Amino acid sequence: MTQLIEQLAAALGQDAVLSGAAALEARDAAQTHGLAVDLGAPLAVLRPRTTADVARILRLAHAAGRAVVPWGGCTGLVDGASADGALALSLERMNAIEQIDETNRVMRVQAGCVLQKACEGAEARGLLLPLDLGARGSATVGGVIATNAGGNRVLRWGMTRDMVLGLEAVLADGTVVNALNTLIKNNAGYDLKQLFIGSEGTLGVVTRAVLRLRPKPLSENVALLAVDAFEHLPRTLTRLERELGGSLSSFEVMWAEFYRLVTTAPALGRPILPHGHPFYVLVETRGVNASADAEHFENVLAGALEAGEVIDAVIAKSDSERKAMWSLRDDVPQVTREGPMCAFDVSLKIDDMPGYLDEVHRALKARWGSECRFVVWGHLGDGNLHVMVGVGDGSAQAHHEIEAQVYGALARRPGASISGEHGIGLQKRDYLSCSRTPEEIALMRTIKAALDPRNILNPGKVLAGSS
Ligand code: ZN
């Protein structure tokens, strides 16, 4: 091992190879965003400056048979960046926006560029990179590509996959694959970038990306709605999608318990609509005409109120009111303030949701009684819910029992997924078969073996038994 560290230091420069106590310090620094993320104890943290550096690292690690775990912003929630005993490959110094092409509406960025910086870079040129999620200030472009992150505006612009036109990735043996396509249409053979998007660093290390941009919308309207029955949620969603002419960009539902947690002390938020409703919905539109869009937005919401689908509504009248509404939805850390919670992000058909949640909640209460905490919110328009469950001290045994209940009920609903957006990492790999057929998993193993025959890239993640 010492020999490999010395080889890496010779190849990259001493400052790019942190080992021993310095590696643990770098690990701690990578966890400063306040999320409970387990990165393990890496043997070394490597900080390349260029794609050529990444290629050198992988060539050496490949020859030595050493595991390499790519690190972006380390904000993932499934232990996908856990680098215990491995070489952590941090892309933090490869963080530049290399080019923004306004005519073709694309930007080329390095993988370590923080998402928010990329979004602001696009915005400064009158363009929009429509990926938005709570970890925007720490998550990196490479990380959101490796995990195919979703977030709050998937309803309109899709997941990360839908924004990536091309990328550059380094394979396990150090081969650099330049797939920096900039075209919207390119059917010349296999779409190789898809191998790397959402594969959680198990098939290659993403080093650069070409992202598709949109014109920056000229208007923004946000409202908070109260809804009294689940069946009114999809009806309201359908009404808004139909009547807002494609400008609906978010439809975020907060169940009552989530709303209570983010609107009561010690949370900074206060109720914008009174407590007492079972559902609160944050809706957002991004349009083209500030005054006409605001009026139309109000009329459409008035229609939903008249139809009885929405019981109460508040429209934000200023930027600060819009921010106040979004800060409730974004204040997810409040959910864990009353004790440790197990986090799930399931996807299922909208009409399966109430029955599913009811079944899981009943089973949890039957097993754990009144000490069980159950908090739900999510991207209803995408069929994706965040469910958090807390019982007692959050022991590993309790965690396993909760998983069995949450995923057991999910497996009884055909077509459902154990992960809408967080991915599999270490945490969910034992449940992959709930959402994927044996043939799919066998094909995943074939691809993994073809691209990484020595199993050095993020081993043990996604597929069980590959560590
Ligand atoms: Zn989410």
GROMACS .gro file of C-alpha atoms and ligand atoms in nm:
model
  468
    1MET     CA    1   0.000   0.000   0.000
    2THR     CA    2   0.277   0.242   0.093
    3GLN     CA    3   0.429   0.174  -0.245
    4LEU     CA    4   0.106   0.266  -0.423
    5ILE     CA    5   0.076   0.588  -0.221
    6GLU     CA    6   0.433   0.675  -0.317
    7GLN     CA    7   0.363   0.602  -0.683
    8LEU     CA    8   0.054   0.822  -0.670
    9ALA     CA    9   0.245   1.106  -0.503
   10ALA     CA   10   0.517   1.081  -0.766
   11ALA     CA   11   0.261   1.085  -1.047
   12LEU     CA   12   0.033   1.360  -0.913
   13GLY     CA   13   0.245   1.568  -0.678
   14GLN     CA   14   0.256   1.541  -0.300
   15ASP     CA   15  -0.029   1.788  -0.240
   16ALA     CA   16  -0.270   1.575  -0.443
   17VAL     CA   17  -0.230   1.269  -0.218
   18LEU     CA   18  -0.352   1.294   0.140
   19SER     CA   19  -0.291   0.987   0.354
   20GLY     CA   20  -0.305   0.894   0.722
   21ALA     CA   21  -0.440   1.170   0.947
   22ALA     CA   22  -0.457   1.411   0.651
   23ALA     CA   23  -0.695   1.172   0.473
   24LEU     CA   24  -0.927   1.165   0.773
   25GLU     CA   25  -0.916   1.545   0.796
   26ALA     CA   26  -1.011   1.568   0.429
   27ARG     CA   27  -1.289   1.317   0.494
   28ASP     CA   28  -1.424   1.531   0.780
   29ALA     CA   29  -1.405   1.842   0.562
   30ALA     CA   30  -1.608   1.663   0.294
   31GLN     CA   31  -1.887   1.610   0.548
   32THR     CA   32  -1.935   1.969   0.655
   33HIS     CA   33  -2.278   2.005   0.491
   34GLY     CA   34  -2.455   1.867   0.799
   35LEU     CA   35  -2.599   1.551   0.644
   36ALA     CA   36  -2.548   1.220   0.820
   37VAL     CA   37  -2.322   1.063   0.559
   38ASP     CA   38  -2.089   0.772   0.631
   39LEU     CA   39  -1.770   0.806   0.426
   40GLY     CA   40  -1.571   0.547   0.622
   41ALA     CA   41  -1.195   0.575   0.677
   42PRO     CA   42  -1.023   0.610   0.337
   43LEU     CA   43  -0.662   0.498   0.301
   44ALA     CA   44  -0.595   0.814   0.105
   45VAL     CA   45  -0.786   1.105  -0.042
   46LEU     CA   46  -0.667   1.186  -0.395
   47ARG     CA   47  -0.724   1.532  -0.541
   48PRO     CA   48  -0.650   1.530  -0.915
   49ARG     CA   49  -0.639   1.856  -1.115
   50THR     CA   50  -0.699   1.716  -1.462
   51THR     CA   51  -0.855   1.425  -1.647
   52ALA     CA   52  -0.502   1.303  -1.716
   53ASP     CA   53  -0.445   1.290  -1.339
   54VAL     CA   54  -0.761   1.081  -1.296
   55ALA     CA   55  -0.637   0.845  -1.568
   56ARG     CA   56  -0.300   0.811  -1.390
   57ILE     CA   57  -0.473   0.731  -1.061
   58LEU     CA   58  -0.689   0.461  -1.217
   59ARG     CA   59  -0.401   0.305  -1.409
   60LEU     CA   60  -0.200   0.271  -1.088
   61ALA     CA   61  -0.495   0.155  -0.875
   62HIS     CA   62  -0.595  -0.093  -1.145
   63ALA     CA   63  -0.247  -0.241  -1.159
   64ALA     CA   64  -0.243  -0.270  -0.779
   65GLY     CA   65  -0.601  -0.400  -0.757
   66ARG     CA   66  -0.702  -0.122  -0.515
   67ALA     CA   67  -1.056   0.005  -0.473
   68VAL     CA   68  -1.127   0.362  -0.586
   69VAL     CA   69  -1.436   0.550  -0.465
   70PRO     CA   70  -1.523   0.870  -0.654
   71TRP     CA   71  -1.628   1.165  -0.436
   72GLY     CA   72  -1.839   1.457  -0.549
   73GLY     CA   73  -2.008   1.671  -0.283
   74CYS     CA   74  -2.065   1.365  -0.059
   75THR     CA   75  -2.432   1.456  -0.009
   76GLY     CA   76  -2.575   1.120  -0.120
   77LEU     CA   77  -2.803   0.941   0.125
   78VAL     CA   78  -2.732   0.574   0.051
   79ASP     CA   79  -2.363   0.545   0.151
   80GLY     CA   80  -2.260   0.541  -0.214
   81ALA     CA   81  -1.943   0.737  -0.130
   82SER     CA   82  -1.835   0.520   0.162
   83ALA     CA   83  -1.460   0.472   0.106
   84ASP     CA   84  -1.360   0.259   0.402
   85GLY     CA   85  -1.014   0.117   0.331
   86ALA     CA   86  -1.023   0.250  -0.026
   87LEU     CA   87  -0.872   0.535  -0.224
   88ALA     CA   88  -1.118   0.825  -0.225
   89LEU     CA   89  -1.099   1.013  -0.554
   90SER     CA   90  -1.220   1.368  -0.489
   91LEU     CA   91  -1.301   1.578  -0.796
   92GLU     CA   92  -1.308   1.898  -0.586
   93ARG     CA   93  -1.022   2.067  -0.774
   94MET     CA   94  -1.173   1.996  -1.116
   95ASN     CA   95  -1.448   2.253  -1.068
   96ALA     CA   96  -1.440   2.493  -1.363
   97ILE     CA   97  -1.718   2.596  -1.598
   98GLU     CA   98  -1.522   2.551  -1.921
   99GLN     CA   99  -1.765   2.692  -2.173
  100ILE     CA  100  -2.117   2.826  -2.215
  101ASP     CA  101  -2.251   2.827  -2.572
  102GLU     CA  102  -2.552   3.059  -2.588
  103THR     CA  103  -2.650   2.979  -2.945
  104ASN     CA  104  -2.664   2.606  -2.898
  105ARG     CA  105  -2.763   2.642  -2.533
  106VAL     CA  106  -2.510   2.403  -2.384
  107MET     CA  107  -2.249   2.431  -2.113
  108ARG     CA  108  -1.937   2.222  -2.058
  109VAL     CA  109  -1.830   2.184  -1.698
  110GLN     CA  110  -1.581   1.985  -1.498
  111ALA     CA  111  -1.723   1.718  -1.271
  112GLY     CA  112  -1.626   1.885  -0.942
  113CYS     CA  113  -1.820   2.204  -1.019
  114VAL     CA  114  -2.080   2.260  -0.747
  115LEU     CA  115  -2.433   2.241  -0.889
  116GLN     CA  116  -2.533   2.585  -0.763
  117LYS     CA  117  -2.228   2.742  -0.928
  118ALA     CA  118  -2.318   2.576  -1.259
  119CYS     CA  119  -2.681   2.699  -1.228
  120GLU     CA  120  -2.566   3.053  -1.147
  121GLY     CA  121  -2.320   3.044  -1.437
  122ALA     CA  122  -2.602   2.957  -1.676
  123GLU     CA  123  -2.832   3.219  -1.525
  124ALA     CA  124  -2.573   3.493  -1.568
  125ARG     CA  125  -2.597   3.428  -1.942
  126GLY     CA  126  -2.978   3.433  -1.950
  127LEU     CA  127  -3.003   3.055  -1.948
  128LEU     CA  128  -3.138   2.791  -1.714
  129LEU     CA  129  -2.987   2.467  -1.589
  130PRO     CA  130  -3.313   2.333  -1.448
  131LEU     CA  131  -3.175   2.081  -1.198
  132ASP     CA  132  -3.265   2.187  -0.845
  133LEU     CA  133  -3.234   1.998  -0.520
  134GLY     CA  134  -3.181   2.064  -0.151
  135ALA     CA  135  -2.808   1.983  -0.164
  136ARG     CA  136  -2.747   2.230  -0.449
  137GLY     CA  137  -2.479   2.419  -0.252
  138SER     CA  138  -2.259   2.110  -0.197
  139ALA     CA  139  -2.355   1.851  -0.460
  140THR     CA  140  -2.136   1.850  -0.772
  141VAL     CA  141  -2.217   1.806  -1.138
  142GLY     CA  142  -2.023   1.478  -1.147
  143GLY     CA  143  -2.209   1.356  -0.839
  144VAL     CA  144  -2.555   1.439  -0.970
  145ILE     CA  145  -2.468   1.266  -1.299
  146ALA     CA  146  -2.328   0.957  -1.126
  147THR     CA  147  -2.648   0.931  -0.921
  148ASN     CA  148  -2.892   1.064  -1.184
  149ALA     CA  149  -3.028   1.307  -0.924
  150GLY     CA  150  -3.389   1.422  -0.942
  151GLY     CA  151  -3.509   1.705  -0.720
  152ASN     CA  152  -3.788   1.958  -0.732
  153ARG     CA  153  -3.841   2.029  -1.102
  154VAL     CA  154  -3.839   1.681  -1.258
  155LEU     CA  155  -4.206   1.723  -1.343
  156ARG     CA  156  -4.115   1.974  -1.613
  157TRP     CA  157  -3.752   1.919  -1.710
  158GLY     CA  158  -3.677   1.561  -1.614
  159MET     CA  159  -3.397   1.411  -1.409
  160THR     CA  160  -3.024   1.472  -1.453
  161ARG     CA  161  -3.022   1.215  -1.734
  162ASP     CA  162  -3.245   1.444  -1.940
  163MET     CA  163  -2.999   1.733  -1.912
  164VAL     CA  164  -2.677   1.551  -2.004
  165LEU     CA  165  -2.587   1.567  -2.372
  166GLY     CA  166  -2.239   1.427  -2.337
  167LEU     CA  167  -1.966   1.346  -2.093
  168GLU     CA  168  -1.608   1.239  -2.047
  169ALA     CA  169  -1.541   0.942  -1.824
  170VAL     CA  170  -1.233   0.750  -1.716
  171LEU     CA  171  -1.265   0.373  -1.713
  172ALA     CA  172  -1.129   0.142  -1.445
  173ASP     CA  173  -0.805   0.081  -1.638
  174GLY     CA  174  -0.741   0.452  -1.696
  175THR     CA  175  -0.883   0.473  -2.049
  176VAL     CA  176  -1.035   0.816  -2.111
  177VAL     CA  177  -1.364   0.796  -2.302
  178ASN     CA  178  -1.444   1.125  -2.470
  179ALA     CA  179  -1.820   1.122  -2.525
  180LEU     CA  180  -1.856   1.501  -2.502
  181ASN     CA  181  -2.144   1.514  -2.748
  182THR     CA  182  -2.309   1.856  -2.778
  183LEU     CA  183  -2.593   1.760  -3.010
  184ILE     CA  184  -2.952   1.713  -2.899
  185LYS     CA  185  -2.994   1.447  -3.166
  186ASN     CA  186  -2.720   1.191  -3.216
  187ASN     CA  187  -2.821   0.834  -3.291
  188ALA     CA  188  -2.480   0.720  -3.412
  189GLY     CA  189  -2.458   0.391  -3.227
  190TYR     CA  190  -2.492   0.315  -2.857
  191ASP     CA  191  -2.554   0.608  -2.627
  192LEU     CA  192  -2.255   0.535  -2.407
  193LYS     CA  193  -2.302   0.823  -2.166
  194GLN     CA  194  -2.603   0.639  -2.025
  195LEU     CA  195  -2.366   0.371  -1.889
  196PHE     CA  196  -2.224   0.627  -1.650
  197ILE     CA  197  -2.534   0.830  -1.563
  198GLY     CA  198  -2.690   0.681  -1.251
  199SER     CA  199  -2.435   0.400  -1.216
  200GLU     CA  200  -2.303   0.552  -0.893
  201GLY     CA  201  -1.937   0.548  -0.990
  202THR     CA  202  -1.928   0.171  -1.043
  203LEU     CA  203  -1.856   0.179  -1.419
  204GLY     CA  204  -1.633   0.483  -1.462
  205VAL     CA  205  -1.540   0.821  -1.317
  206VAL     CA  206  -1.719   1.115  -1.479
  207THR     CA  207  -1.469   1.397  -1.529
  208ARG     CA  208  -1.649   1.646  -1.755
  209ALA     CA  209  -2.001   1.694  -1.887
  210VAL     CA  210  -2.195   1.880  -2.154
  211LEU     CA  211  -2.529   1.995  -2.014
  212ARG     CA  212  -2.834   2.108  -2.204
  213LEU     CA  213  -2.961   2.454  -2.104
  214ARG     CA  214  -3.297   2.622  -2.154
  215PRO     CA  215  -3.389   2.986  -2.193
  216LYS     CA  216  -3.422   3.140  -1.850
  217PRO     CA  217  -3.795   3.181  -1.770
  218LEU     CA  218  -3.911   3.539  -1.734
  219SER     CA  219  -4.176   3.487  -1.469
  220GLU     CA  220  -4.209   3.283  -1.156
  221ASN     CA  221  -4.521   3.217  -0.951
  222VAL     CA  222  -4.538   3.019  -0.630
  223ALA     CA  223  -4.834   2.927  -0.410
  224LEU     CA  224  -4.903   2.712  -0.110
  225LEU     CA  225  -5.227   2.512  -0.120
  226ALA     CA  226  -5.417   2.318   0.144
  227VAL     CA  227  -5.591   1.999   0.030
  228ASP     CA  228  -5.826   1.793   0.244
  229ALA     CA  229  -5.840   1.456   0.065
  230PHE     CA  230  -5.573   1.255  -0.115
  231GLU     CA  231  -5.785   1.205  -0.427
  232HIS     CA  232  -5.791   1.583  -0.473
  233LEU     CA  233  -5.411   1.590  -0.513
  234PRO     CA  234  -5.392   1.417  -0.855
  235ARG     CA  235  -5.700   1.607  -0.967
  236THR     CA  236  -5.535   1.936  -0.880
  237LEU     CA  237  -5.213   1.825  -1.048
  238THR     CA  238  -5.398   1.736  -1.368
  239ARG     CA  239  -5.590   2.065  -1.361
  240LEU     CA  240  -5.271   2.269  -1.319
  241GLU     CA  241  -5.082   2.080  -1.589
  242ARG     CA  242  -5.371   2.122  -1.832
  243GLU     CA  243  -5.458   2.482  -1.759
  244LEU     CA  244  -5.113   2.629  -1.704
  245GLY     CA  245  -4.996   2.547  -2.053
  246GLY     CA  246  -4.687   2.349  -1.959
  247SER     CA  247  -4.547   2.613  -1.723
  248LEU     CA  248  -4.599   2.408  -1.405
  249SER     CA  249  -4.248   2.333  -1.276
  250SER     CA  250  -4.311   2.194  -0.925
  251PHE     CA  251  -4.590   2.016  -0.741
  252GLU     CA  252  -4.444   1.932  -0.403
  253VAL     CA  253  -4.670   1.771  -0.146
  254MET     CA  254  -4.610   1.792   0.229
  255TRP     CA  255  -4.812   1.563   0.452
  256ALA     CA  256  -4.938   1.722   0.778
  257GLU     CA  257  -4.659   1.589   1.001
  258PHE     CA  258  -4.388   1.726   0.771
  259TYR     CA  259  -4.566   2.063   0.765
  260ARG     CA  260  -4.586   2.065   1.145
  261LEU     CA  261  -4.212   1.998   1.180
  262VAL     CA  262  -4.105   2.274   0.938
  263THR     CA  263  -4.343   2.536   1.079
  264THR     CA  264  -4.287   2.499   1.454
  265ALA     CA  265  -3.984   2.589   1.670
  266PRO     CA  266  -3.697   2.520   1.663
  267ALA     CA  267  -3.760   2.539   1.287
  268LEU     CA  268  -3.739   2.898   1.164
  269GLY     CA  269  -4.046   2.865   0.941
  270ARG     CA  270  -4.398   2.956   1.054
  271PRO     CA  271  -4.728   2.833   0.914
  272ILE     CA  272  -4.825   3.021   0.597
  273LEU     CA  273  -5.155   2.831   0.596
  274PRO     CA  274  -5.300   2.715   0.931
  275HIS     CA  275  -5.229   2.368   1.068
  276GLY     CA  276  -5.506   2.113   1.054
  277HIS     CA  277  -5.512   2.010   0.687
  278PRO     CA  278  -5.386   1.664   0.584
  279PHE     CA  279  -5.192   1.792   0.280
  280TYR     CA  280  -5.007   2.108   0.180
  281VAL     CA  281  -4.884   2.158  -0.175
  282LEU     CA  282  -4.618   2.395  -0.298
  283VAL     CA  283  -4.680   2.474  -0.664
  284GLU     CA  284  -4.449   2.673  -0.888
  285THR     CA  285  -4.474   2.793  -1.246
  286ARG     CA  286  -4.199   2.937  -1.464
  287GLY     CA  287  -4.335   3.130  -1.759
  288VAL     CA  288  -4.278   3.407  -2.007
  289ASN     CA  289  -4.480   3.712  -1.900
  290ALA     CA  290  -4.470   3.844  -1.544
  291SER     CA  291  -4.808   4.019  -1.526
  292ALA     CA  292  -5.016   3.794  -1.753
  293ASP     CA  293  -4.877   3.476  -1.593
  294ALA     CA  294  -4.955   3.598  -1.240
  295GLU     CA  295  -5.315   3.672  -1.335
  296HIS     CA  296  -5.360   3.340  -1.512
  297PHE     CA  297  -5.203   3.153  -1.219
  298GLU     CA  298  -5.452   3.317  -0.982
  299ASN     CA  299  -5.746   3.229  -1.208
  300VAL     CA  300  -5.642   2.864  -1.237
  301LEU     CA  301  -5.605   2.834  -0.860
  302ALA     CA  302  -5.944   3.003  -0.815
  303GLY     CA  303  -6.091   2.729  -1.036
  304ALA     CA  304  -5.937   2.460  -0.815
  305LEU     CA  305  -6.082   2.632  -0.505
  306GLU     CA  306  -6.426   2.660  -0.663
  307ALA     CA  307  -6.419   2.292  -0.757
  308GLY     CA  308  -6.344   2.209  -0.393
  309GLU     CA  309  -6.017   2.035  -0.483
  310VAL     CA  310  -5.819   2.298  -0.297
  311ILE     CA  311  -5.949   2.422   0.041
  312ASP     CA  312  -5.722   2.719   0.097
  313ALA     CA  313  -5.441   2.890  -0.093
  314VAL     CA  314  -5.182   3.163  -0.050
  315ILE     CA  315  -5.000   3.309  -0.351
  316ALA     CA  316  -4.654   3.454  -0.285
  317LYS     CA  317  -4.647   3.822  -0.378
  318SER     CA  318  -4.276   3.888  -0.362
  319ASP     CA  319  -3.941   3.719  -0.393
  320SER     CA  320  -3.911   3.695  -0.016
  321GLU     CA  321  -4.254   3.529   0.010
  322ARG     CA  322  -4.156   3.282  -0.261
  323LYS     CA  323  -3.837   3.204  -0.071
  324ALA     CA  324  -4.032   3.159   0.254
  325MET     CA  325  -4.254   2.897   0.088
  326TRP     CA  326  -3.961   2.713  -0.065
  327SER     CA  327  -3.767   2.724   0.262
  328LEU     CA  328  -4.046   2.523   0.429
  329ARG     CA  329  -4.020   2.253   0.164
  330ASP     CA  330  -3.638   2.260   0.181
  331ASP     CA  331  -3.613   2.239   0.560
  332VAL     CA  332  -3.583   1.860   0.554
  333PRO     CA  333  -3.329   1.856   0.845
  334GLN     CA  334  -3.625   1.930   1.080
  335VAL     CA  335  -3.757   1.583   1.011
  336THR     CA  336  -3.479   1.422   1.213
  337ARG     CA  337  -3.490   1.664   1.506
  338GLU     CA  338  -3.691   1.432   1.730
  339GLY     CA  339  -3.457   1.135   1.690
  340PRO     CA  340  -3.284   0.921   1.429
  341MET     CA  341  -3.488   0.833   1.121
  342CYS     CA  342  -3.457   0.578   0.841
  343ALA     CA  343  -3.493   0.750   0.505
  344PHE     CA  344  -3.672   0.604   0.204
  345ASP     CA  345  -3.748   0.747  -0.139
  346VAL     CA  346  -3.996   0.515  -0.300
  347SER     CA  347  -4.165   0.553  -0.638
  348LEU     CA  348  -4.507   0.416  -0.716
  349LYS     CA  349  -4.824   0.491  -0.907
  350ILE     CA  350  -5.008   0.789  -0.761
  351ASP     CA  351  -5.326   0.590  -0.703
  352ASP     CA  352  -5.128   0.325  -0.512
  353MET     CA  353  -4.989   0.585  -0.270
  354PRO     CA  354  -5.264   0.617  -0.006
  355GLY     CA  355  -5.310   0.241   0.028
  356TYR     CA  356  -4.937   0.186   0.043
  357LEU     CA  357  -4.873   0.452   0.306
  358ASP     CA  358  -5.166   0.332   0.512
  359GLU     CA  359  -5.043  -0.028   0.504
  360VAL     CA  360  -4.687   0.068   0.604
  361HIS     CA  361  -4.800   0.305   0.880
  362ARG     CA  362  -5.037   0.046   1.028
  363ALA     CA  363  -4.767  -0.223   1.024
  364LEU     CA  364  -4.519   0.013   1.190
  365LYS     CA  365  -4.768   0.114   1.459
  366ALA     CA  366  -4.858  -0.249   1.523
  367ARG     CA  367  -4.491  -0.334   1.574
  368TRP     CA  368  -4.359  -0.020   1.746
  369GLY     CA  369  -4.668   0.141   1.898
  370SER     CA  370  -4.695   0.513   1.961
  371GLU     CA  371  -4.319   0.570   1.968
  372CYS     CA  372  -4.315   0.529   1.589
  373ARG     CA  373  -4.262   0.855   1.393
  374PHE     CA  374  -4.376   0.859   1.031
  375VAL     CA  375  -4.313   1.158   0.805
  376VAL     CA  376  -4.401   1.181   0.435
  377TRP     CA  377  -4.344   1.441   0.166
  378GLY     CA  378  -4.241   1.432  -0.195
  379HIS     CA  379  -4.266   1.492  -0.564
  380LEU     CA  380  -4.619   1.369  -0.626
  381GLY     CA  381  -4.611   1.456  -0.994
  382ASP     CA  382  -4.315   1.221  -1.039
  383GLY     CA  383  -4.473   0.942  -0.834
  384ASN     CA  384  -4.184   0.978  -0.589
  385LEU     CA  385  -4.230   1.004  -0.213
  386HIS     CA  386  -3.984   1.059   0.067
  387VAL     CA  387  -4.083   0.854   0.368
  388MET     CA  388  -3.897   0.878   0.697
  389VAL     CA  389  -3.952   0.642   0.985
  390GLY     CA  390  -3.815   0.673   1.337
  391VAL     CA  391  -3.841   0.429   1.624
  392GLY     CA  392  -3.656   0.451   1.956
  393ASP     CA  393  -3.279   0.475   1.929
  394GLY     CA  394  -3.264   0.380   1.562
  395SER     CA  395  -3.065   0.059   1.618
  396ALA     CA  396  -2.947  -0.146   1.320
  397GLN     CA  397  -3.192  -0.421   1.410
  398ALA     CA  398  -3.482  -0.173   1.413
  399HIS     CA  399  -3.360  -0.033   1.080
  400HIS     CA  400  -3.373  -0.381   0.922
  401GLU     CA  401  -3.722  -0.445   1.051
  402ILE     CA  402  -3.843  -0.109   0.921
  403GLU     CA  403  -3.685  -0.177   0.580
  404ALA     CA  404  -3.857  -0.513   0.562
  405GLN     CA  405  -4.194  -0.345   0.626
  406VAL     CA  406  -4.142  -0.051   0.389
  407TYR     CA  407  -4.005  -0.262   0.103
  408GLY     CA  408  -4.232  -0.560   0.172
  409ALA     CA  409  -4.541  -0.345   0.115
  410LEU     CA  410  -4.375  -0.193  -0.192
  411ALA     CA  411  -4.298  -0.531  -0.346
  412ARG     CA  412  -4.671  -0.608  -0.336
  413ARG     CA  413  -4.732  -0.318  -0.576
  414PRO     CA  414  -4.614  -0.411  -0.926
  415GLY     CA  415  -4.394  -0.156  -1.099
  416ALA     CA  416  -4.295   0.025  -0.778
  417SER     CA  417  -3.933   0.122  -0.709
  418ILE     CA  418  -3.724   0.118  -0.392
  419SER     CA  419  -3.550   0.434  -0.512
  420GLY     CA  420  -3.695   0.718  -0.712
  421GLU     CA  421  -3.385   0.934  -0.693
  422HIS     CA  422  -3.132   0.854  -0.418
  423GLY     CA  423  -2.995   0.540  -0.581
  424ILE     CA  424  -2.885   0.212  -0.428
  425GLY     CA  425  -2.535   0.260  -0.283
  426LEU     CA  426  -2.469   0.023   0.004
  427GLN     CA  427  -2.795   0.084   0.185
  428LYS     CA  428  -3.044  -0.061  -0.061
  429ARG     CA  429  -2.846  -0.319  -0.256
  430ASP     CA  430  -2.998  -0.611  -0.068
  431TYR     CA  431  -3.340  -0.497  -0.187
  432LEU     CA  432  -3.253  -0.438  -0.553
  433SER     CA  433  -3.455  -0.744  -0.652
  434CYS     CA  434  -3.774  -0.574  -0.522
  435SER     CA  435  -3.752  -0.340  -0.819
  436ARG     CA  436  -3.548  -0.525  -1.083
  437THR     CA  437  -3.598  -0.863  -1.251
  438PRO     CA  438  -3.334  -1.138  -1.224
  439GLU     CA  439  -3.255  -1.082  -1.593
  440GLU     CA  440  -3.199  -0.711  -1.537
  441ILE     CA  441  -2.967  -0.775  -1.244
  442ALA     CA  442  -2.775  -1.040  -1.444
  443LEU     CA  443  -2.728  -0.787  -1.727
  444MET     CA  444  -2.607  -0.527  -1.476
  445ARG     CA  445  -2.345  -0.777  -1.356
  446THR     CA  446  -2.239  -0.850  -1.715
  447ILE     CA  447  -2.186  -0.478  -1.780
  448LYS     CA  448  -1.999  -0.432  -1.451
  449ALA     CA  449  -1.769  -0.727  -1.530
  450ALA     CA  450  -1.702  -0.595  -1.883
  451LEU     CA  451  -1.614  -0.242  -1.775
  452ASP     CA  452  -1.446  -0.317  -1.445
  453PRO     CA  453  -1.317  -0.676  -1.452
  454ARG     CA  454  -1.093  -0.625  -1.147
  455ASN     CA  455  -1.381  -0.470  -0.952
  456ILE     CA  456  -1.194  -0.161  -0.834
  457LEU     CA  457  -1.457   0.106  -0.905
  458ASN     CA  458  -1.676   0.174  -0.603
  459PRO     CA  459  -1.688  -0.201  -0.527
  460GLY     CA  460  -1.984  -0.333  -0.332
  461LYS     CA  461  -2.213  -0.048  -0.431
  462VAL     CA  462  -2.539  -0.112  -0.621
  463LEU     CA  463  -2.476  -0.485  -0.671
  464ALA     CA  464  -2.443  -0.712  -0.367
  465GLY     CA  465  -2.148  -0.950  -0.365
  466SER     CA  466  -1.933  -0.734  -0.588
  467SER     CA  467  -1.697  -0.618  -0.311
  468ZN      ZN  468  -3.649   1.440  -0.349
   0.00000   0.00000   0.00000
